[in-house]
Tab-separated table of C-alpha atoms and ligand atoms in Angstrom:
chain	number	residue	atom	x	y	z
A	225	UNK	CA	86.732	83.660	40.199
A	226	UNK	CA	87.190	83.208	43.558
A	227	UNK	CA	87.840	78.758	44.509
A	228	UNK	CA	86.712	77.791	47.479
A	229	UNK	CA	89.615	77.523	49.432
A	230	UNK	CA	92.491	80.270	50.118
A	231	UNK	CA	95.623	78.686	48.918
A	232	UNK	CA	97.562	82.064	50.833
A	233	UNK	CA	99.270	82.847	47.709
A	234	UNK	CA	96.805	85.694	46.415
A	235	UNK	CA	95.205	82.920	43.387
A	236	UNK	CA	91.913	82.842	44.965
A	237	UNK	CA	91.409	87.276	45.646
A	238	UNK	CA	89.796	86.033	49.194
A	239	UNK	CA	93.436	87.547	50.678
A	240	UNK	CA	92.940	90.512	48.118
A	241	UNK	CA	89.656	90.965	48.762
A	242	UNK	CA	89.932	91.068	53.043
A	243	UNK	CA	93.370	93.017	53.769
A	244	UNK	CA	95.412	92.722	56.534
A	245	UNK	CA	94.615	95.725	59.312
A	246	UNK	CA	98.152	97.985	58.801
A	247	UNK	CA	100.097	97.900	62.645
A	248	UNK	CA	99.055	102.015	63.170
A	249	UNK	CA	95.536	100.577	62.209
A	250	UNK	CA	95.656	98.366	64.921
A	251	UNK	CA	97.921	100.368	67.259
A	252	UNK	CA	94.376	102.881	67.465
A	253	UNK	CA	92.053	100.511	68.637
A	254	UNK	CA	93.805	98.788	71.221
A	255	UNK	CA	94.191	101.808	72.323
A	256	UNK	CA	90.016	102.778	71.137
A	257	UNK	CA	90.119	99.945	73.975
A	258	UNK	CA	91.693	101.096	76.337
A	259	UNK	CA	90.058	104.832	76.127
A	260	UNK	CA	86.983	102.406	75.775
A	261	UNK	CA	87.848	100.816	79.050
A	262	UNK	CA	88.766	104.222	80.946
A	263	UNK	CA	86.199	105.851	80.187
A	264	UNK	CA	83.755	103.040	82.790
A	265	UNK	CA	86.446	104.260	85.794
A	266	UNK	CA	86.452	107.568	87.164
A	267	UNK	CA	89.327	107.929	88.687
A	268	UNK	CA	93.506	106.383	87.306
A	269	UNK	CA	96.199	106.568	89.218
A	270	UNK	CA	99.634	105.164	89.662
A	271	UNK	CA	102.185	104.832	92.611
A	272	UNK	CA	105.146	105.622	92.221
A	273	UNK	CA	108.537	105.979	93.668
A	274	UNK	CA	112.337	106.964	92.810
A	275	UNK	CA	113.982	104.042	95.241
A	276	UNK	CA	112.239	100.983	95.376
A	277	UNK	CA	111.240	98.746	98.846
A	278	UNK	CA	109.402	101.947	100.379
A	279	UNK	CA	106.379	100.681	100.341
A	280	UNK	CA	104.187	101.276	96.921
A	281	UNK	CA	102.656	97.438	96.956
A	282	UNK	CA	102.247	98.393	100.878
A	283	UNK	CA	100.522	101.749	100.468
A	284	UNK	CA	97.739	100.444	97.205
A	285	UNK	CA	96.715	97.491	99.042
A	286	UNK	CA	95.832	99.451	101.738
A	287	UNK	CA	94.529	102.267	99.952
A	288	UNK	CA	92.509	100.292	98.030
A	289	UNK	CA	90.952	98.374	101.323
A	290	UNK	CA	90.785	101.852	103.026
A	291	UNK	CA	88.583	102.994	99.892
A	292	UNK	CA	86.453	99.581	99.710
A	293	UNK	CA	85.307	100.627	103.848
A	294	UNK	CA	84.627	103.774	103.104
A	295	UNK	CA	81.889	102.167	100.332
A	296	UNK	CA	83.698	102.941	96.627
A	297	UNK	CA	84.384	100.788	94.210
A	298	UNK	CA	88.428	99.889	93.287
A	299	UNK	CA	90.279	98.309	90.478
A	300	UNK	CA	94.489	97.160	91.779
A	301	UNK	CA	96.472	97.286	88.289
A	302	UNK	CA	99.254	95.049	89.623
A	303	UNK	CA	102.584	96.110	87.338
A	304	UNK	CA	104.806	95.110	88.195
A	305	UNK	CA	104.569	92.909	85.450
A	306	UNK	CA	108.597	91.439	87.059
A	307	UNK	CA	108.371	91.301	90.904
A	308	UNK	CA	104.013	91.409	91.332
A	309	UNK	CA	103.289	90.927	95.098
A	310	UNK	CA	99.931	92.712	94.845
A	311	UNK	CA	98.451	88.882	94.656
A	312	UNK	CA	99.940	87.758	97.928
A	313	UNK	CA	99.974	91.167	99.774
A	314	UNK	CA	95.142	90.149	99.280
A	315	UNK	CA	95.358	86.100	99.995
A	316	UNK	CA	94.763	85.603	96.050
A	317	UNK	CA	98.231	83.918	95.462
A	318	UNK	CA	97.781	80.378	93.240
A	319	UNK	CA	94.593	81.564	91.381
A	320	UNK	CA	94.200	82.197	88.257
A	321	UNK	CA	92.005	84.385	85.783
A	322	UNK	CA	89.301	83.537	84.054
A	323	UNK	CA	88.632	84.222	80.098
A	324	UNK	CA	85.955	84.376	77.603
A	325	UNK	CA	85.434	86.526	73.952
A	326	UNK	CA	84.902	89.830	75.363
A	327	UNK	CA	88.009	89.925	78.099
A	328	UNK	CA	89.542	88.453	81.300
A	329	UNK	CA	87.927	88.887	84.167
A	330	UNK	CA	90.379	89.724	87.393
A	331	UNK	CA	90.031	88.668	89.956
A	332	UNK	CA	88.105	89.550	93.009
A	333	UNK	CA	88.734	89.670	96.364
A	334	UNK	CA	85.547	91.502	98.422
A	335	UNK	CA	82.619	92.604	96.290
A	336	UNK	CA	84.423	96.226	95.897
A	337	UNK	CA	87.644	94.632	95.283
A	338	UNK	CA	89.208	93.248	92.270
A	339	UNK	CA	92.504	92.915	90.770
A	340	UNK	CA	94.973	92.168	87.705
A	341	UNK	CA	98.365	90.909	87.873
A	342	UNK	CA	101.414	88.853	86.070
A	343	UNK	CA	101.204	87.151	89.227
A	344	UNK	CA	98.069	85.967	88.355
A	345	UNK	CA	99.941	83.556	84.782
A	346	UNK	CA	102.941	82.503	86.550
A	347	UNK	CA	102.780	78.725	86.606
A	348	UNK	CA	105.231	78.428	90.722
A	349	UNK	CA	105.974	81.460	91.890
A	350	UNK	CA	109.540	81.866	91.310
A	351	UNK	CA	108.959	81.350	87.152
A	352	UNK	CA	110.632	84.599	85.786
A	353	UNK	CA	109.594	87.102	83.592
A	354	UNK	CA	112.082	87.948	81.273
A	355	UNK	CA	110.213	90.292	78.663
A	356	UNK	CA	112.325	93.651	77.379
A	357	UNK	CA	109.704	97.345	76.513
A	358	UNK	CA	107.885	96.540	74.183
A	359	UNK	CA	106.313	92.988	75.284
A	360	UNK	CA	105.243	95.125	78.940
A	361	UNK	CA	103.561	97.810	77.109
A	362	UNK	CA	101.655	95.160	74.555
A	363	UNK	CA	100.412	93.589	77.822
A	364	UNK	CA	99.911	96.509	80.182
A	365	UNK	CA	97.768	97.243	76.692
A	366	UNK	CA	95.923	94.036	77.569
A	367	UNK	CA	95.393	94.351	80.884
A	368	UNK	CA	94.244	97.430	80.566
A	369	UNK	CA	91.644	97.401	77.384
A	370	UNK	CA	91.073	94.017	77.436
A	371	UNK	CA	90.225	93.108	81.241
A	372	UNK	CA	86.774	93.221	82.300
A	373	UNK	CA	87.353	96.145	85.218
A	374	UNK	CA	83.480	97.135	84.792
A	375	UNK	CA	82.314	101.148	86.526
A	376	UNK	CA	84.564	101.364	89.605
A	377	UNK	CA	85.472	104.763	91.874
A	378	UNK	CA	89.556	103.789	91.031
A	379	UNK	CA	91.700	102.106	89.561
A	380	UNK	CA	95.173	102.412	91.265
A	381	UNK	CA	97.750	101.041	89.394
A	382	UNK	CA	100.798	100.274	91.359
A	383	UNK	CA	104.647	99.943	89.516
A	384	UNK	CA	108.137	98.903	90.294
A	385	UNK	CA	110.754	101.477	90.602
A	386	UNK	CA	111.610	103.668	89.190
A	387	UNK	CA	111.140	105.639	85.707
A	388	UNK	CA	111.178	102.929	82.877
A	389	UNK	CA	109.375	101.568	80.944
A	390	UNK	CA	106.184	100.298	82.600
A	391	UNK	CA	105.279	103.727	84.089
A	392	UNK	CA	106.161	104.925	81.105
A	393	UNK	CA	103.649	102.348	79.206
A	394	UNK	CA	100.661	103.441	81.805
A	395	UNK	CA	101.994	106.959	81.556
A	396	UNK	CA	101.392	106.898	77.549
A	397	UNK	CA	97.902	105.129	78.062
A	398	UNK	CA	96.216	106.912	79.636
A	399	UNK	CA	95.630	109.657	78.082
A	400	UNK	CA	93.360	111.441	80.733
A	401	UNK	CA	94.970	109.643	83.922
A	402	UNK	CA	94.062	111.423	87.335
A	403	UNK	CA	97.591	111.700	88.845
A	404	UNK	CA	100.479	110.105	90.667
A	405	UNK	CA	100.921	109.682	93.548
A	406	UNK	CA	104.962	109.608	94.551
A	407	UNK	CA	105.154	106.839	97.822
A	408	UNK	CA	108.871	107.673	100.099
A	409	UNK	CA	110.850	106.701	102.737
A	410	UNK	CA	111.837	109.303	105.082
A	411	UNK	CA	115.753	109.212	104.386
A	412	UNK	CA	117.565	111.056	102.213
A	413	UNK	CA	118.449	108.537	99.513
A	414	UNK	CA	114.606	107.834	99.550
A	415	UNK	CA	114.280	111.744	98.761
A	416	UNK	CA	116.415	112.345	96.839
A	417	UNK	CA	115.185	109.569	94.599
A	418	UNK	CA	111.518	110.534	95.138
A	419	UNK	CA	112.907	113.665	93.502
A	420	UNK	CA	113.095	112.512	90.239
A	421	UNK	CA	110.003	110.622	90.746
A	422	UNK	CA	108.240	114.165	90.820
A	423	UNK	CA	110.195	114.706	87.852
A	424	UNK	CA	109.381	112.009	85.674
A	425	UNK	CA	105.555	112.745	86.521
A	426	UNK	CA	106.278	116.317	85.299
A	427	UNK	CA	107.596	116.002	81.773
A	428	UNK	CA	105.437	112.990	81.717
A	429	UNK	CA	102.218	115.669	82.171
A	430	UNK	CA	101.076	113.214	84.429
A	431	UNK	CA	99.094	115.358	87.272
A	432	UNK	CA	100.612	114.845	90.506
A	433	UNK	CA	97.898	113.521	93.133
A	434	UNK	CA	100.892	113.874	96.205
A	435	UNK	CA	102.853	112.670	98.108
A	436	UNK	CA	103.379	110.056	101.400
A	437	UNK	CA	106.089	109.809	103.141
A	438	UNK	CA	105.406	105.899	104.262
A	439	UNK	CA	107.607	104.537	107.605
A	440	UNK	CA	108.056	107.416	109.037
A	441	UNK	CA	108.917	107.106	112.587
A	442	UNK	CA	108.486	104.100	114.576
A	443	UNK	CA	107.611	104.237	118.252
A	444	UNK	CA	109.014	101.373	121.223
A	445	UNK	CA	106.771	98.608	121.084
A	446	UNK	CA	107.456	98.460	124.898
A	447	UNK	CA	108.467	101.609	126.185
A	448	UNK	CA	106.119	103.173	122.970
A	449	UNK	CA	109.433	105.968	123.020
A	450	UNK	CA	109.721	106.912	119.560
A	451	UNK	CA	113.138	105.629	118.034
A	452	UNK	CA	114.895	107.218	114.621
A	453	UNK	CA	115.047	104.364	113.241
A	454	UNK	CA	113.364	106.319	109.088
A	455	UNK	CA	113.889	110.065	110.241
A	456	UNK	CA	110.081	111.353	110.134
A	457	UNK	CA	109.378	114.316	107.696
A	458	UNK	CA	111.388	114.301	105.525
A	459	UNK	CA	108.924	113.213	102.776
A	460	UNK	CA	107.322	116.423	103.397
A	461	UNK	CA	109.588	118.386	103.628
A	462	UNK	CA	110.139	117.039	100.162
A	463	UNK	CA	107.425	118.114	99.156
A	464	UNK	CA	107.101	121.787	99.712
A	465	UNK	CA	110.496	122.093	97.829
A	466	UNK	CA	108.957	120.827	94.568
A	467	UNK	CA	106.059	122.412	95.342
A	468	UNK	CA	103.782	118.692	95.280
A	469	UNK	CA	101.136	118.263	97.676
A	470	UNK	CA	102.279	115.954	100.990
A	471	UNK	CA	99.110	113.761	101.538
A	472	UNK	CA	100.424	112.686	104.778
A	473	UNK	CA	102.186	110.544	106.433
A	474	UNK	CA	102.177	106.593	107.853
A	475	UNK	CA	104.063	104.595	110.767
A	476	UNK	CA	106.760	102.161	110.722
A	477	UNK	CA	104.188	98.805	112.393
A	478	UNK	CA	106.167	95.513	112.166
A	479	UNK	CA	102.268	94.148	111.188
A	480	UNK	CA	102.281	96.072	108.588
A	481	UNK	CA	105.111	93.021	107.431
A	482	UNK	CA	103.185	89.989	109.039
A	483	UNK	CA	99.793	90.641	107.571
A	484	UNK	CA	101.294	92.160	103.142
A	485	UNK	CA	102.818	87.735	104.229
A	486	UNK	CA	98.846	86.954	104.892
A	487	UNK	CA	98.014	88.507	102.853
A	488	UNK	CA	95.386	90.607	104.129
A	489	UNK	CA	95.803	94.428	104.585
A	490	UNK	CA	96.632	96.190	107.900
A	491	UNK	CA	93.951	98.337	107.755
A	492	UNK	CA	91.031	95.412	107.974
A	493	UNK	CA	92.644	93.719	111.114
A	494	UNK	CA	91.036	96.116	114.342
A	495	UNK	CA	93.558	97.733	116.129
A	496	UNK	CA	96.392	99.731	115.375
A	497	UNK	CA	93.700	103.188	115.161
A	498	UNK	CA	96.844	104.660	113.839
A	499	UNK	CA	97.986	102.947	110.688
A	500	UNK	CA	93.640	103.509	110.144
A	501	UNK	CA	94.121	106.858	110.887
A	502	UNK	CA	96.768	107.534	108.779
A	503	UNK	CA	95.481	106.407	106.083
A	504	UNK	CA	91.692	107.508	106.424
A	505	UNK	CA	93.770	111.119	106.378
A	506	UNK	CA	94.921	109.963	103.974
A	507	UNK	CA	92.471	109.241	101.025
A	508	UNK	CA	90.301	112.418	102.170
A	509	UNK	CA	92.764	114.495	101.250
A	510	UNK	CA	93.043	113.023	98.058
A	511	UNK	CA	89.407	112.856	98.171
A	512	UNK	CA	89.365	116.520	98.389
A	513	UNK	CA	92.226	117.629	95.988
A	514	UNK	CA	90.008	115.568	93.356
A	515	UNK	CA	87.445	117.315	93.491
A	516	UNK	CA	89.287	120.795	93.648
A	517	UNK	CA	90.987	119.279	90.354
A	518	UNK	CA	87.457	118.176	89.323
A	519	UNK	CA	85.666	121.364	89.909
B	816	ATP	N1	104.440	100.719	107.264
B	816	ATP	C1	105.767	100.391	107.318
B	816	ATP	N2	105.798	99.489	108.721
B	816	ATP	C2	106.305	98.104	108.449
B	816	ATP	N3	107.001	97.761	106.885
B	816	ATP	C3	106.182	98.869	106.146
B	816	ATP	C4	105.652	99.348	105.619
B	816	ATP	N4	105.441	100.143	104.477
B	816	ATP	C5	106.276	99.268	103.682
B	816	ATP	N5	106.344	97.609	104.590
B	816	ATP	C6	107.006	96.636	104.361
B	816	ATP	O1	108.922	96.660	103.915
B	816	ATP	C7	108.885	96.142	102.787
B	816	ATP	C8	108.327	96.910	101.243
B	816	ATP	O2	106.926	96.962	101.017
B	816	ATP	P1	107.006	97.063	99.939
B	816	ATP	O3	106.294	95.661	98.907
B	816	ATP	O4	105.169	97.371	99.294
B	816	ATP	O5	106.800	98.393	98.966
B	816	ATP	P2	107.551	98.385	97.279
B	816	ATP	O6	108.104	100.232	96.847
B	816	ATP	O7	106.471	97.910	96.515
B	816	ATP	O8	108.498	97.830	96.796
B	816	ATP	P3	108.948	97.273	95.243
B	816	ATP	O9	109.900	98.936	94.937
B	816	ATP	O10	110.493	96.115	95.386
B	816	ATP	O11	108.118	96.937	94.905
B	816	ATP	C9	107.290	94.782	103.540
B	816	ATP	O12	108.337	94.040	103.602
B	816	ATP	C10	106.372	95.319	103.431
B	816	ATP	O13	105.607	94.506	104.487
B	817	MG	MG1	106.225	96.512	95.190
C-alpha cells in the first residue's frame, strides 16, 4: 500500500513508480528542445575569429542592425560568457531578463532585434563569470533551448576569440548551423590566427560563409590620405588561399569605438557612407552565398 507522504526511502513506492530520467534521457530532451527552438529560425550563424579584439562583436551588432534595416527579424546570442559586450554595444546593459513558465524572454533592442547575454544576469558590471567548460555548455544549451526567440530570419551568435569551449558547444548544439563567419584584421598575426578559425570550422563541418576583413585601411580624418595602420587586403588573400569566400572589408573608423561605447551601432547613425556601404555589401554577399547553399 502506498503511503500519503514520500519518506524518500522508497518505502512508499511513489519514488519507484516514477523513476527519475537518466542523464542520457535528460540530455536527449534538452537537445530536442534546442532543435525545436532552432526550427523557427531560418538562418543560424556563428561569428568567430582566431585572435581577440579583431571586431567580432562590432561586426555582429552592425551587421544585425543592417539586416533589421532591410526588414529582417534578427536575434543576437552573445556567447562570450566571460566577456559579454553586446548589451553595452546595443545600449541595453543593466536590463534584466524576465523568465516565465515557458522560457526566458530575450531583451528587445528594437521591434526586429532581440538579444540574450550572460551580461543580463550579472549583478554588477565588474562581476566575473568563473566557469569551466561543462557549465558554459549548460548555459548555452539553455540560451538556445529555453529562450523564446520566436520566428527569426537570422540568429547571429557572437563568440569569444579562439576555438575553445563556447565555439565547440555552439557547433555541437546547433546540428544544422548554417555557417561561420570569420572576422580578421589585416595584420599578419591576426591572419595567422584566422586560419586556425577556418580549420576549426572545417574540422567540425560547420559551413564557412566567408571571411570579413575588419579595420581594413584608414584614411586620415584631416587630409583624407590613406594611412597604413593595420595594412589592407590580407583578409582577402588569406580567404583565397584557404578557398573560403571573401565577404568584404570594413574600414577603420574611430567612430566605431565611440558608438560601441555609447551603445549605438554605427550603421544606424546618418553619414558614415563607407561603413554603411561595407555592411550592406557584406549582407548582400552573404545573402547570395546562402541562396546558393539552399538551392
Ligand atoms: N572598423 C573598426 N574601426 C575602428 N574601431 C573598430 C572597428 N571594429 C572594431 N573596432 C574597435 O575595436 C575594439 C574591439 O572590437 P570588438 O570588441 O568588436 O572585438 P572582438 O573581436 O569582439 O573582441 P573580443 O575578442 O574581445 O570579443 C572595440 O573598441 C571596437 O570599437
Ligand atoms: Mg567580442
